[in-house]
Amino acid sequence: MNVMERFKLDGKTALVTGCRRGIGKAMAVALAEAGADIVGVSAQLEPSGSEIERDVTALGRAFRPYQCNFADRNAVYELIGRIREQCPPIDILVNNAGTILRKPAAEHPDEYWDRVIEVNLSAQFVLSREFGRDMVARGHGKILFTASLLSFQGGITVPGYAASKGGIAQLTMALANEWAGRGVNVNAIAPGYVATDNTAALQADPERNPAILARIPAGRWGRPDDFKGVAVFLASAASDYVHGAVYLVDGGWMAR
């Protein structure tokens, strides 16, 4: 097969959570550009006429929108049931939805911890287990997680987020160990500091922002489009021998 052919996703259906904006939106558009139809899920995704829907359908790909509160376990199971009933089989699962709540560890309330762990880790395990089971039965599939620099570092005032993203890195490897030999690739992408709504507080911080930029060898914050290439690679046949990897897309932060 020609190498460029290995990156094509024609005939595939990709489920992308957290697709309404930021990195998730960029990855959903990239998968559509590569040929995939998109099942998009976000907590506040419009039932029709969203920007992501317009971007995907403009490429000639189908877009099926769903809302889900990933902090509600029952809602996650309901989502899975609806997608199985209403959509083609999921070939590519992109677990990107996430949240972050900031408060120093000594003041970090149970409700912050519980919500972040549920959205960022538990819901993603449930989605991966359910759709992963289907992929294993068919003998093929791709699962991508959005990890973080805090899969490797502890961060400041975000203990729940750091714990959840550390868990995502371990979950990526755990699932890969079980499913690599059964035709299912499980990998993760670890963004560095990216200009999105989740990092708005850091971007506006007169001390943290310049300190962060000073450490990034690339000399800038990341942009959502920086994740399009790696998403297509990990979703396509080009990565068929890649299992359990956590890809840093961080402008060189972790190399510093």
PDB file of C-alpha atoms in Angstrom:
ATOM      1  CA  MET A   1       0.000   0.000   0.000  1.00  0.00           C
ATOM      2  CA  ASN A   2       1.262   3.481  -0.893  1.00  0.00           C
ATOM      3  CA  VAL A   3       2.203   5.305   2.301  1.00  0.00           C
ATOM      4  CA  MET A   4      -0.320   8.103   1.744  1.00  0.00           C
ATOM      5  CA  GLU A   5      -3.065   5.520   1.308  1.00  0.00           C
ATOM      6  CA  ARG A   6      -2.378   4.284   4.836  1.00  0.00           C
ATOM      7  CA  PHE A   7      -3.532   7.616   6.260  1.00  0.00           C
ATOM      8  CA  LYS A   8      -6.924   7.547   4.544  1.00  0.00           C
ATOM      9  CA  LEU A   9     -10.031   6.951   6.656  1.00  0.00           C
ATOM     10  CA  ASP A  10     -12.605   6.509   3.903  1.00  0.00           C
ATOM     11  CA  GLY A  11     -15.558   4.417   5.069  1.00  0.00           C
ATOM     12  CA  LYS A  12     -14.666   4.743   8.746  1.00  0.00           C
ATOM     13  CA  THR A  13     -16.869   6.136  11.513  1.00  0.00           C
ATOM     14  CA  ALA A  14     -15.166   8.071  14.298  1.00  0.00           C
ATOM     15  CA  LEU A  15     -16.733   8.924  17.658  1.00  0.00           C
ATOM     16  CA  VAL A  16     -15.145  12.081  19.066  1.00  0.00           C
ATOM     17  CA  THR A  17     -16.055  13.321  22.539  1.00  0.00           C
ATOM     18  CA  GLY A  18     -15.513  16.939  23.482  1.00  0.00           C
ATOM     19  CA  CYS A  19     -15.788  17.818  19.791  1.00  0.00           C
ATOM     20  CA  ARG A  20     -17.475  21.201  20.107  1.00  0.00           C
ATOM     21  CA  ARG A  21     -14.326  23.308  20.440  1.00  0.00           C
ATOM     22  CA  GLY A  22     -10.580  23.322  20.937  1.00  0.00           C
ATOM     23  CA  ILE A  23      -8.469  20.219  20.417  1.00  0.00           C
ATOM     24  CA  GLY A  24     -11.476  17.925  20.077  1.00  0.00           C
ATOM     25  CA  LYS A  25     -12.963  20.025  17.303  1.00  0.00           C
ATOM     26  CA  ALA A  26      -9.660  20.136  15.443  1.00  0.00           C
ATOM     27  CA  MET A  27      -9.254  16.361  15.694  1.00  0.00           C
ATOM     28  CA  ALA A  28     -12.817  15.738  14.500  1.00  0.00           C
ATOM     29  CA  VAL A  29     -12.266  17.979  11.471  1.00  0.00           C
ATOM     30  CA  ALA A  30      -8.939  16.260  10.740  1.00  0.00           C
ATOM     31  CA  LEU A  31     -10.543  12.816  10.781  1.00  0.00           C
ATOM     32  CA  ALA A  32     -13.264  14.078   8.452  1.00  0.00           C
ATOM     33  CA  GLU A  33     -10.631  15.575   6.141  1.00  0.00           C
ATOM     34  CA  ALA A  34      -9.036  12.112   6.035  1.00  0.00           C
ATOM     35  CA  GLY A  35     -12.378  10.576   5.013  1.00  0.00           C
ATOM     36  CA  ALA A  36     -14.182   9.540   8.215  1.00  0.00           C
ATOM     37  CA  ASP A  37     -17.786  10.235   9.134  1.00  0.00           C
ATOM     38  CA  ILE A  38     -18.092  11.776  12.587  1.00  0.00           C
ATOM     39  CA  VAL A  39     -20.262  10.983  15.598  1.00  0.00           C
ATOM     40  CA  GLY A  40     -19.749  14.068  17.740  1.00  0.00           C
ATOM     41  CA  VAL A  41     -20.473  14.287  21.453  1.00  0.00           C
ATOM     42  CA  SER A  42     -20.180  17.233  23.828  1.00  0.00           C
ATOM     43  CA  ALA A  43     -22.024  18.317  26.937  1.00  0.00           C
ATOM     44  CA  GLN A  44     -23.417  21.415  25.213  1.00  0.00           C
ATOM     45  CA  LEU A  45     -23.339  20.387  21.561  1.00  0.00           C
ATOM     46  CA  GLU A  46     -26.164  21.934  19.590  1.00  0.00           C
ATOM     47  CA  PRO A  47     -28.615  19.367  18.164  1.00  0.00           C
ATOM     48  CA  SER A  48     -28.145  20.927  14.720  1.00  0.00           C
ATOM     49  CA  GLY A  49     -26.282  23.755  13.048  1.00  0.00           C
ATOM     50  CA  SER A  50     -23.152  23.689  15.212  1.00  0.00           C
ATOM     51  CA  GLU A  51     -19.854  24.992  13.871  1.00  0.00           C
ATOM     52  CA  ILE A  52     -18.337  21.517  14.005  1.00  0.00           C
ATOM     53  CA  GLU A  53     -21.283  20.088  12.096  1.00  0.00           C
ATOM     54  CA  ARG A  54     -20.880  22.737   9.393  1.00  0.00           C
ATOM     55  CA  ASP A  55     -17.143  22.071   9.139  1.00  0.00           C
ATOM     56  CA  VAL A  56     -17.596  18.302   8.825  1.00  0.00           C
ATOM     57  CA  THR A  57     -20.499  18.340   6.386  1.00  0.00           C
ATOM     58  CA  ALA A  58     -18.703  20.913   4.228  1.00  0.00           C
ATOM     59  CA  LEU A  59     -16.125  18.182   3.637  1.00  0.00           C
ATOM     60  CA  GLY A  60     -18.848  15.849   2.370  1.00  0.00           C
ATOM     61  CA  ARG A  61     -18.830  13.709   5.526  1.00  0.00           C
ATOM     62  CA  ALA A  62     -21.757  12.741   7.723  1.00  0.00           C
ATOM     63  CA  PHE A  63     -22.051  14.278  11.188  1.00  0.00           C
ATOM     64  CA  ARG A  64     -24.261  12.868  13.946  1.00  0.00           C
ATOM     65  CA  PRO A  65     -24.518  15.096  17.044  1.00  0.00           C
ATOM     66  CA  TYR A  66     -25.121  13.935  20.625  1.00  0.00           C
ATOM     67  CA  GLN A  67     -25.158  15.649  23.987  1.00  0.00           C
ATOM     68  CA  CYS A  68     -23.897  13.920  27.120  1.00  0.00           C
ATOM     69  CA  ASN A  69     -23.054  14.939  30.663  1.00  0.00           C
ATOM     70  CA  PHE A  70     -19.969  12.791  31.234  1.00  0.00           C
ATOM     71  CA  ALA A  71     -20.203  13.386  34.981  1.00  0.00           C
ATOM     72  CA  ASP A  72     -23.417  11.320  34.991  1.00  0.00           C
ATOM     73  CA  ARG A  73     -22.651   7.598  34.650  1.00  0.00           C
ATOM     74  CA  ASN A  74     -26.233   6.765  33.655  1.00  0.00           C
ATOM     75  CA  ALA A  75     -26.097   9.388  30.907  1.00  0.00           C
ATOM     76  CA  VAL A  76     -22.928   7.771  29.547  1.00  0.00           C
ATOM     77  CA  TYR A  77     -24.621   4.368  29.350  1.00  0.00           C
ATOM     78  CA  GLU A  78     -27.645   5.943  27.664  1.00  0.00           C
ATOM     79  CA  LEU A  79     -25.344   7.587  25.127  1.00  0.00           C
ATOM     80  CA  ILE A  80     -23.666   4.274  24.341  1.00  0.00           C
ATOM     81  CA  GLY A  81     -27.034   2.633  23.774  1.00  0.00           C
ATOM     82  CA  ARG A  82     -28.241   5.371  21.447  1.00  0.00           C
ATOM     83  CA  ILE A  83     -25.049   5.360  19.392  1.00  0.00           C
ATOM     84  CA  ARG A  84     -25.112   1.580  19.012  1.00  0.00           C
ATOM     85  CA  GLU A  85     -28.734   1.755  17.889  1.00  0.00           C
ATOM     86  CA  GLN A  86     -28.517   4.793  15.607  1.00  0.00           C
ATOM     87  CA  CYS A  87     -24.996   4.819  14.147  1.00  0.00           C
ATOM     88  CA  PRO A  88     -22.747   2.538  12.106  1.00  0.00           C
ATOM     89  CA  PRO A  89     -20.192   0.540  14.102  1.00  0.00           C
ATOM     90  CA  ILE A  90     -17.551   2.764  15.673  1.00  0.00           C
ATOM     91  CA  ASP A  91     -14.150   2.217  14.055  1.00  0.00           C
ATOM     92  CA  ILE A  92     -12.340   5.033  15.864  1.00  0.00           C
ATOM     93  CA  LEU A  93     -13.002   6.262  19.410  1.00  0.00           C
ATOM     94  CA  VAL A  94     -11.436   9.564  20.450  1.00  0.00           C
ATOM     95  CA  ASN A  95     -11.795  10.060  24.210  1.00  0.00           C
ATOM     96  CA  ASN A  96     -11.166  13.787  24.378  1.00  0.00           C
ATOM     97  CA  ALA A  97     -13.892  15.236  26.645  1.00  0.00           C
ATOM     98  CA  GLY A  98     -12.473  16.587  29.878  1.00  0.00           C
ATOM     99  CA  THR A  99     -12.749  19.163  32.601  1.00  0.00           C
ATOM    100  CA  ILE A 100     -10.459  20.905  35.066  1.00  0.00           C
ATOM    101  CA  LEU A 101     -11.237  22.456  38.460  1.00  0.00           C
ATOM    102  CA  ARG A 102      -8.585  24.488  40.266  1.00  0.00           C
ATOM    103  CA  LYS A 103      -8.132  24.785  44.027  1.00  0.00           C
ATOM    104  CA  PRO A 104      -5.119  24.087  46.264  1.00  0.00           C
ATOM    105  CA  ALA A 105      -4.945  20.505  47.501  1.00  0.00           C
ATOM    106  CA  ALA A 106      -5.685  21.386  51.138  1.00  0.00           C
ATOM    107  CA  GLU A 107      -8.869  23.125  50.010  1.00  0.00           C
ATOM    108  CA  HIS A 108      -9.793  20.819  47.120  1.00  0.00           C
ATOM    109  CA  PRO A 109     -13.364  19.650  47.881  1.00  0.00           C
ATOM    110  CA  ASP A 110     -14.734  16.175  47.307  1.00  0.00           C
ATOM    111  CA  GLU A 111     -17.108  17.439  44.653  1.00  0.00           C
ATOM    112  CA  TYR A 112     -14.196  18.845  42.591  1.00  0.00           C
ATOM    113  CA  TRP A 113     -12.287  15.570  42.851  1.00  0.00           C
ATOM    114  CA  ASP A 114     -15.310  13.393  42.092  1.00  0.00           C
ATOM    115  CA  ARG A 115     -16.417  15.390  39.055  1.00  0.00           C
ATOM    116  CA  VAL A 116     -12.966  15.557  37.458  1.00  0.00           C
ATOM    117  CA  ILE A 117     -12.247  11.861  37.994  1.00  0.00           C
ATOM    118  CA  GLU A 118     -15.675  10.875  36.644  1.00  0.00           C
ATOM    119  CA  VAL A 119     -15.440  13.011  33.498  1.00  0.00           C
ATOM    120  CA  ASN A 120     -11.750  12.584  32.732  1.00  0.00           C
ATOM    121  CA  LEU A 121     -11.189   8.951  33.692  1.00  0.00           C
ATOM    122  CA  SER A 122     -14.219   6.869  34.663  1.00  0.00           C
ATOM    123  CA  ALA A 123     -16.457   7.894  31.743  1.00  0.00           C
ATOM    124  CA  GLN A 124     -13.569   7.328  29.348  1.00  0.00           C
ATOM    125  CA  PHE A 125     -12.989   3.841  30.710  1.00  0.00           C
ATOM    126  CA  VAL A 126     -16.682   2.983  30.288  1.00  0.00           C
ATOM    127  CA  LEU A 127     -16.712   4.248  26.685  1.00  0.00           C
ATOM    128  CA  SER A 128     -13.491   2.390  25.892  1.00  0.00           C
ATOM    129  CA  ARG A 129     -14.660  -0.838  27.478  1.00  0.00           C
ATOM    130  CA  GLU A 130     -18.004  -0.823  25.675  1.00  0.00           C
ATOM    131  CA  PHE A 131     -16.872   0.267  22.211  1.00  0.00           C
ATOM    132  CA  GLY A 132     -13.566  -1.566  22.656  1.00  0.00           C
ATOM    133  CA  ARG A 133     -15.458  -4.808  23.244  1.00  0.00           C
ATOM    134  CA  ASP A 134     -17.184  -4.288  19.893  1.00  0.00           C
ATOM    135  CA  MET A 135     -13.847  -3.581  18.186  1.00  0.00           C
ATOM    136  CA  VAL A 136     -12.257  -6.694  19.661  1.00  0.00           C
ATOM    137  CA  ALA A 137     -15.179  -8.773  18.406  1.00  0.00           C
ATOM    138  CA  ARG A 138     -14.690  -7.375  14.879  1.00  0.00           C
ATOM    139  CA  GLY A 139     -10.900  -7.717  15.056  1.00  0.00           C
ATOM    140  CA  HIS A 140     -10.043  -4.067  14.377  1.00  0.00           C
ATOM    141  CA  GLY A 141     -10.382  -0.592  15.837  1.00  0.00           C
ATOM    142  CA  LYS A 142      -8.542   2.485  17.051  1.00  0.00           C
ATOM    143  CA  ILE A 143      -8.879   4.157  20.462  1.00  0.00           C
ATOM    144  CA  LEU A 144      -7.244   7.509  21.211  1.00  0.00           C
ATOM    145  CA  PHE A 145      -7.137   9.261  24.574  1.00  0.00           C
ATOM    146  CA  THR A 146      -6.270  12.868  25.260  1.00  0.00           C
ATOM    147  CA  ALA A 147      -3.696  12.704  28.039  1.00  0.00           C
ATOM    148  CA  SER A 148      -1.710  15.717  29.297  1.00  0.00           C
ATOM    149  CA  LEU A 149       1.664  16.966  30.470  1.00  0.00           C
ATOM    150  CA  LEU A 150       0.154  16.150  33.858  1.00  0.00           C
ATOM    151  CA  SER A 151       0.263  12.497  32.884  1.00  0.00           C
ATOM    152  CA  PHE A 152       3.961  12.998  33.679  1.00  0.00           C
ATOM    153  CA  GLN A 153       4.012  15.980  36.080  1.00  0.00           C
ATOM    154  CA  GLY A 154       1.986  16.979  39.117  1.00  0.00           C
ATOM    155  CA  GLY A 155       0.838  20.458  38.210  1.00  0.00           C
ATOM    156  CA  ILE A 156      -0.250  23.145  40.659  1.00  0.00           C
ATOM    157  CA  THR A 157      -3.689  23.391  42.341  1.00  0.00           C
ATOM    158  CA  VAL A 158      -5.174  20.664  40.101  1.00  0.00           C
ATOM    159  CA  PRO A 159      -4.752  17.396  42.059  1.00  0.00           C
ATOM    160  CA  GLY A 160      -7.856  15.774  40.579  1.00  0.00           C
ATOM    161  CA  TYR A 161      -6.869  16.674  37.037  1.00  0.00           C
ATOM    162  CA  ALA A 162      -3.306  15.395  37.535  1.00  0.00           C
ATOM    163  CA  ALA A 163      -4.603  12.132  39.004  1.00  0.00           C
ATOM    164  CA  SER A 164      -7.067  11.662  36.148  1.00  0.00           C
ATOM    165  CA  LYS A 165      -4.482  12.290  33.444  1.00  0.00           C
ATOM    166  CA  GLY A 166      -1.952  10.044  35.115  1.00  0.00           C
ATOM    167  CA  GLY A 167      -4.681   7.425  35.105  1.00  0.00           C
ATOM    168  CA  ILE A 168      -5.311   7.971  31.398  1.00  0.00           C
ATOM    169  CA  ALA A 169      -1.681   7.179  30.582  1.00  0.00           C
ATOM    170  CA  GLN A 170      -1.858   3.967  32.606  1.00  0.00           C
ATOM    171  CA  LEU A 171      -5.244   3.042  31.139  1.00  0.00           C
ATOM    172  CA  THR A 172      -3.836   3.499  27.637  1.00  0.00           C
ATOM    173  CA  MET A 173      -1.106   0.973  28.360  1.00  0.00           C
ATOM    174  CA  ALA A 174      -3.399  -1.424  30.235  1.00  0.00           C
ATOM    175  CA  LEU A 175      -5.895  -1.634  27.363  1.00  0.00           C
ATOM    176  CA  ALA A 176      -3.106  -1.896  24.790  1.00  0.00           C
ATOM    177  CA  ASN A 177      -1.626  -4.859  26.672  1.00  0.00           C
ATOM    178  CA  GLU A 178      -4.917  -6.728  26.362  1.00  0.00           C
ATOM    179  CA  TRP A 179      -6.079  -5.669  22.911  1.00  0.00           C
ATOM    180  CA  ALA A 180      -2.941  -5.175  20.774  1.00  0.00           C
ATOM    181  CA  GLY A 181      -2.965  -8.821  19.742  1.00  0.00           C
ATOM    182  CA  ARG A 182      -6.644  -8.623  18.839  1.00  0.00           C
ATOM    183  CA  GLY A 183      -6.447  -5.901  16.209  1.00  0.00           C
ATOM    184  CA  VAL A 184      -7.238  -2.870  18.379  1.00  0.00           C
ATOM    185  CA  ASN A 185      -4.751  -0.036  18.798  1.00  0.00           C
ATOM    186  CA  VAL A 186      -4.954   2.021  21.987  1.00  0.00           C
ATOM    187  CA  ASN A 187      -2.780   5.139  22.232  1.00  0.00           C
ATOM    188  CA  ALA A 188      -2.859   8.628  23.706  1.00  0.00           C
ATOM    189  CA  ILE A 189      -1.893  12.176  22.800  1.00  0.00           C
ATOM    190  CA  ALA A 190      -0.449  14.374  25.545  1.00  0.00           C
ATOM    191  CA  PRO A 191      -0.908  18.067  24.732  1.00  0.00           C
ATOM    192  CA  GLY A 192       1.407  20.664  26.130  1.00  0.00           C
ATOM    193  CA  TYR A 193       0.213  24.162  26.914  1.00  0.00           C
ATOM    194  CA  VAL A 194      -2.443  24.885  24.305  1.00  0.00           C
ATOM    195  CA  ALA A 195      -4.467  28.059  23.850  1.00  0.00           C
ATOM    196  CA  THR A 196      -7.968  26.784  24.648  1.00  0.00           C
ATOM    197  CA  ASP A 197     -10.769  27.692  27.062  1.00  0.00           C
ATOM    198  CA  ASN A 198      -9.334  25.264  29.643  1.00  0.00           C
ATOM    199  CA  THR A 199      -6.109  27.279  29.837  1.00  0.00           C
ATOM    200  CA  ALA A 200      -7.653  30.754  29.731  1.00  0.00           C
ATOM    201  CA  ALA A 201      -6.742  31.406  33.381  1.00  0.00           C
ATOM    202  CA  LEU A 202      -3.091  30.529  32.760  1.00  0.00           C
ATOM    203  CA  GLN A 203      -2.925  32.604  29.591  1.00  0.00           C
ATOM    204  CA  ALA A 204      -4.251  35.595  31.538  1.00  0.00           C
ATOM    205  CA  ASP A 205      -1.904  35.113  34.515  1.00  0.00           C
ATOM    206  CA  PRO A 206       0.802  37.828  34.347  1.00  0.00           C
ATOM    207  CA  GLU A 207       3.347  35.578  36.104  1.00  0.00           C
ATOM    208  CA  ARG A 208       2.547  32.052  34.912  1.00  0.00           C
ATOM    209  CA  ASN A 209       2.103  32.907  31.212  1.00  0.00           C
ATOM    210  CA  PRO A 210       5.622  34.303  30.634  1.00  0.00           C
ATOM    211  CA  ALA A 211       7.126  31.553  32.812  1.00  0.00           C
ATOM    212  CA  ILE A 212       5.421  28.902  30.701  1.00  0.00           C
ATOM    213  CA  LEU A 213       6.506  30.492  27.423  1.00  0.00           C
ATOM    214  CA  ALA A 214      10.088  30.744  28.663  1.00  0.00           C
ATOM    215  CA  ARG A 215      10.259  26.961  29.052  1.00  0.00           C
ATOM    216  CA  ILE A 216       8.687  26.005  25.697  1.00  0.00           C
ATOM    217  CA  PRO A 217      11.487  25.569  23.124  1.00  0.00           C
ATOM    218  CA  ALA A 218       9.042  26.274  20.286  1.00  0.00           C
ATOM    219  CA  GLY A 219       8.437  29.686  21.855  1.00  0.00           C
ATOM    220  CA  ARG A 220       4.638  29.684  21.660  1.00  0.00           C
ATOM    221  CA  TRP A 221       1.506  28.149  23.087  1.00  0.00           C
ATOM    222  CA  GLY A 222       0.127  25.255  21.080  1.00  0.00           C
ATOM    223  CA  ARG A 223      -2.874  25.599  18.797  1.00  0.00           C
ATOM    224  CA  PRO A 224      -5.685  23.058  18.309  1.00  0.00           C
ATOM    225  CA  ASP A 225      -4.616  22.487  14.698  1.00  0.00           C
ATOM    226  CA  ASP A 226      -1.264  21.187  15.975  1.00  0.00           C
ATOM    227  CA  PHE A 227      -3.099  17.961  16.870  1.00  0.00           C
ATOM    228  CA  LYS A 228      -4.632  17.184  13.495  1.00  0.00           C
ATOM    229  CA  GLY A 229      -1.685  15.235  12.097  1.00  0.00           C
ATOM    230  CA  VAL A 230      -1.066  12.996  15.089  1.00  0.00           C
ATOM    231  CA  ALA A 231      -4.795  12.271  15.412  1.00  0.00           C
ATOM    232  CA  VAL A 232      -5.039  11.062  11.812  1.00  0.00           C
ATOM    233  CA  PHE A 233      -1.860   9.008  12.219  1.00  0.00           C
ATOM    234  CA  LEU A 234      -3.133   7.221  15.331  1.00  0.00           C
ATOM    235  CA  ALA A 235      -6.599   6.686  13.804  1.00  0.00           C
ATOM    236  CA  SER A 236      -5.283   5.229  10.553  1.00  0.00           C
ATOM    237  CA  ALA A 237      -3.507   2.145   9.226  1.00  0.00           C
ATOM    238  CA  ALA A 238      -0.278   4.155   9.337  1.00  0.00           C
ATOM    239  CA  SER A 239      -0.086   3.392  13.075  1.00  0.00           C
ATOM    240  CA  ASP A 240      -1.019  -0.291  12.969  1.00  0.00           C
ATOM    241  CA  TYR A 241       2.116  -1.316  14.898  1.00  0.00           C
ATOM    242  CA  VAL A 242       1.808   1.450  17.504  1.00  0.00           C
ATOM    243  CA  HIS A 243       0.330   0.282  20.807  1.00  0.00           C
ATOM    244  CA  GLY A 244       0.251   1.806  24.281  1.00  0.00           C
ATOM    245  CA  ALA A 245       2.118   4.965  23.310  1.00  0.00           C
ATOM    246  CA  VAL A 246       1.587   8.427  24.795  1.00  0.00           C
ATOM    247  CA  TYR A 247       2.583  10.971  22.156  1.00  0.00           C
ATOM    248  CA  LEU A 248       3.782  14.332  23.447  1.00  0.00           C
ATOM    249  CA  VAL A 249       2.669  17.312  21.366  1.00  0.00           C
ATOM    250  CA  ASP A 250       4.134  20.016  23.573  1.00  0.00           C
ATOM    251  CA  GLY A 251       6.478  22.288  21.642  1.00  0.00           C
ATOM    252  CA  GLY A 252       9.392  20.558  23.347  1.00  0.00           C
ATOM    253  CA  TRP A 253       8.293  21.216  26.956  1.00  0.00           C
ATOM    254  CA  MET A 254       9.178  17.751  28.271  1.00  0.00           C
ATOM    255  CA  ALA A 255      12.546  17.784  26.493  1.00  0.00           C
ATOM    256  CA  ARG A 256      13.627  20.896  28.408  1.00  0.00           C
TER     257      ARG A 256
END
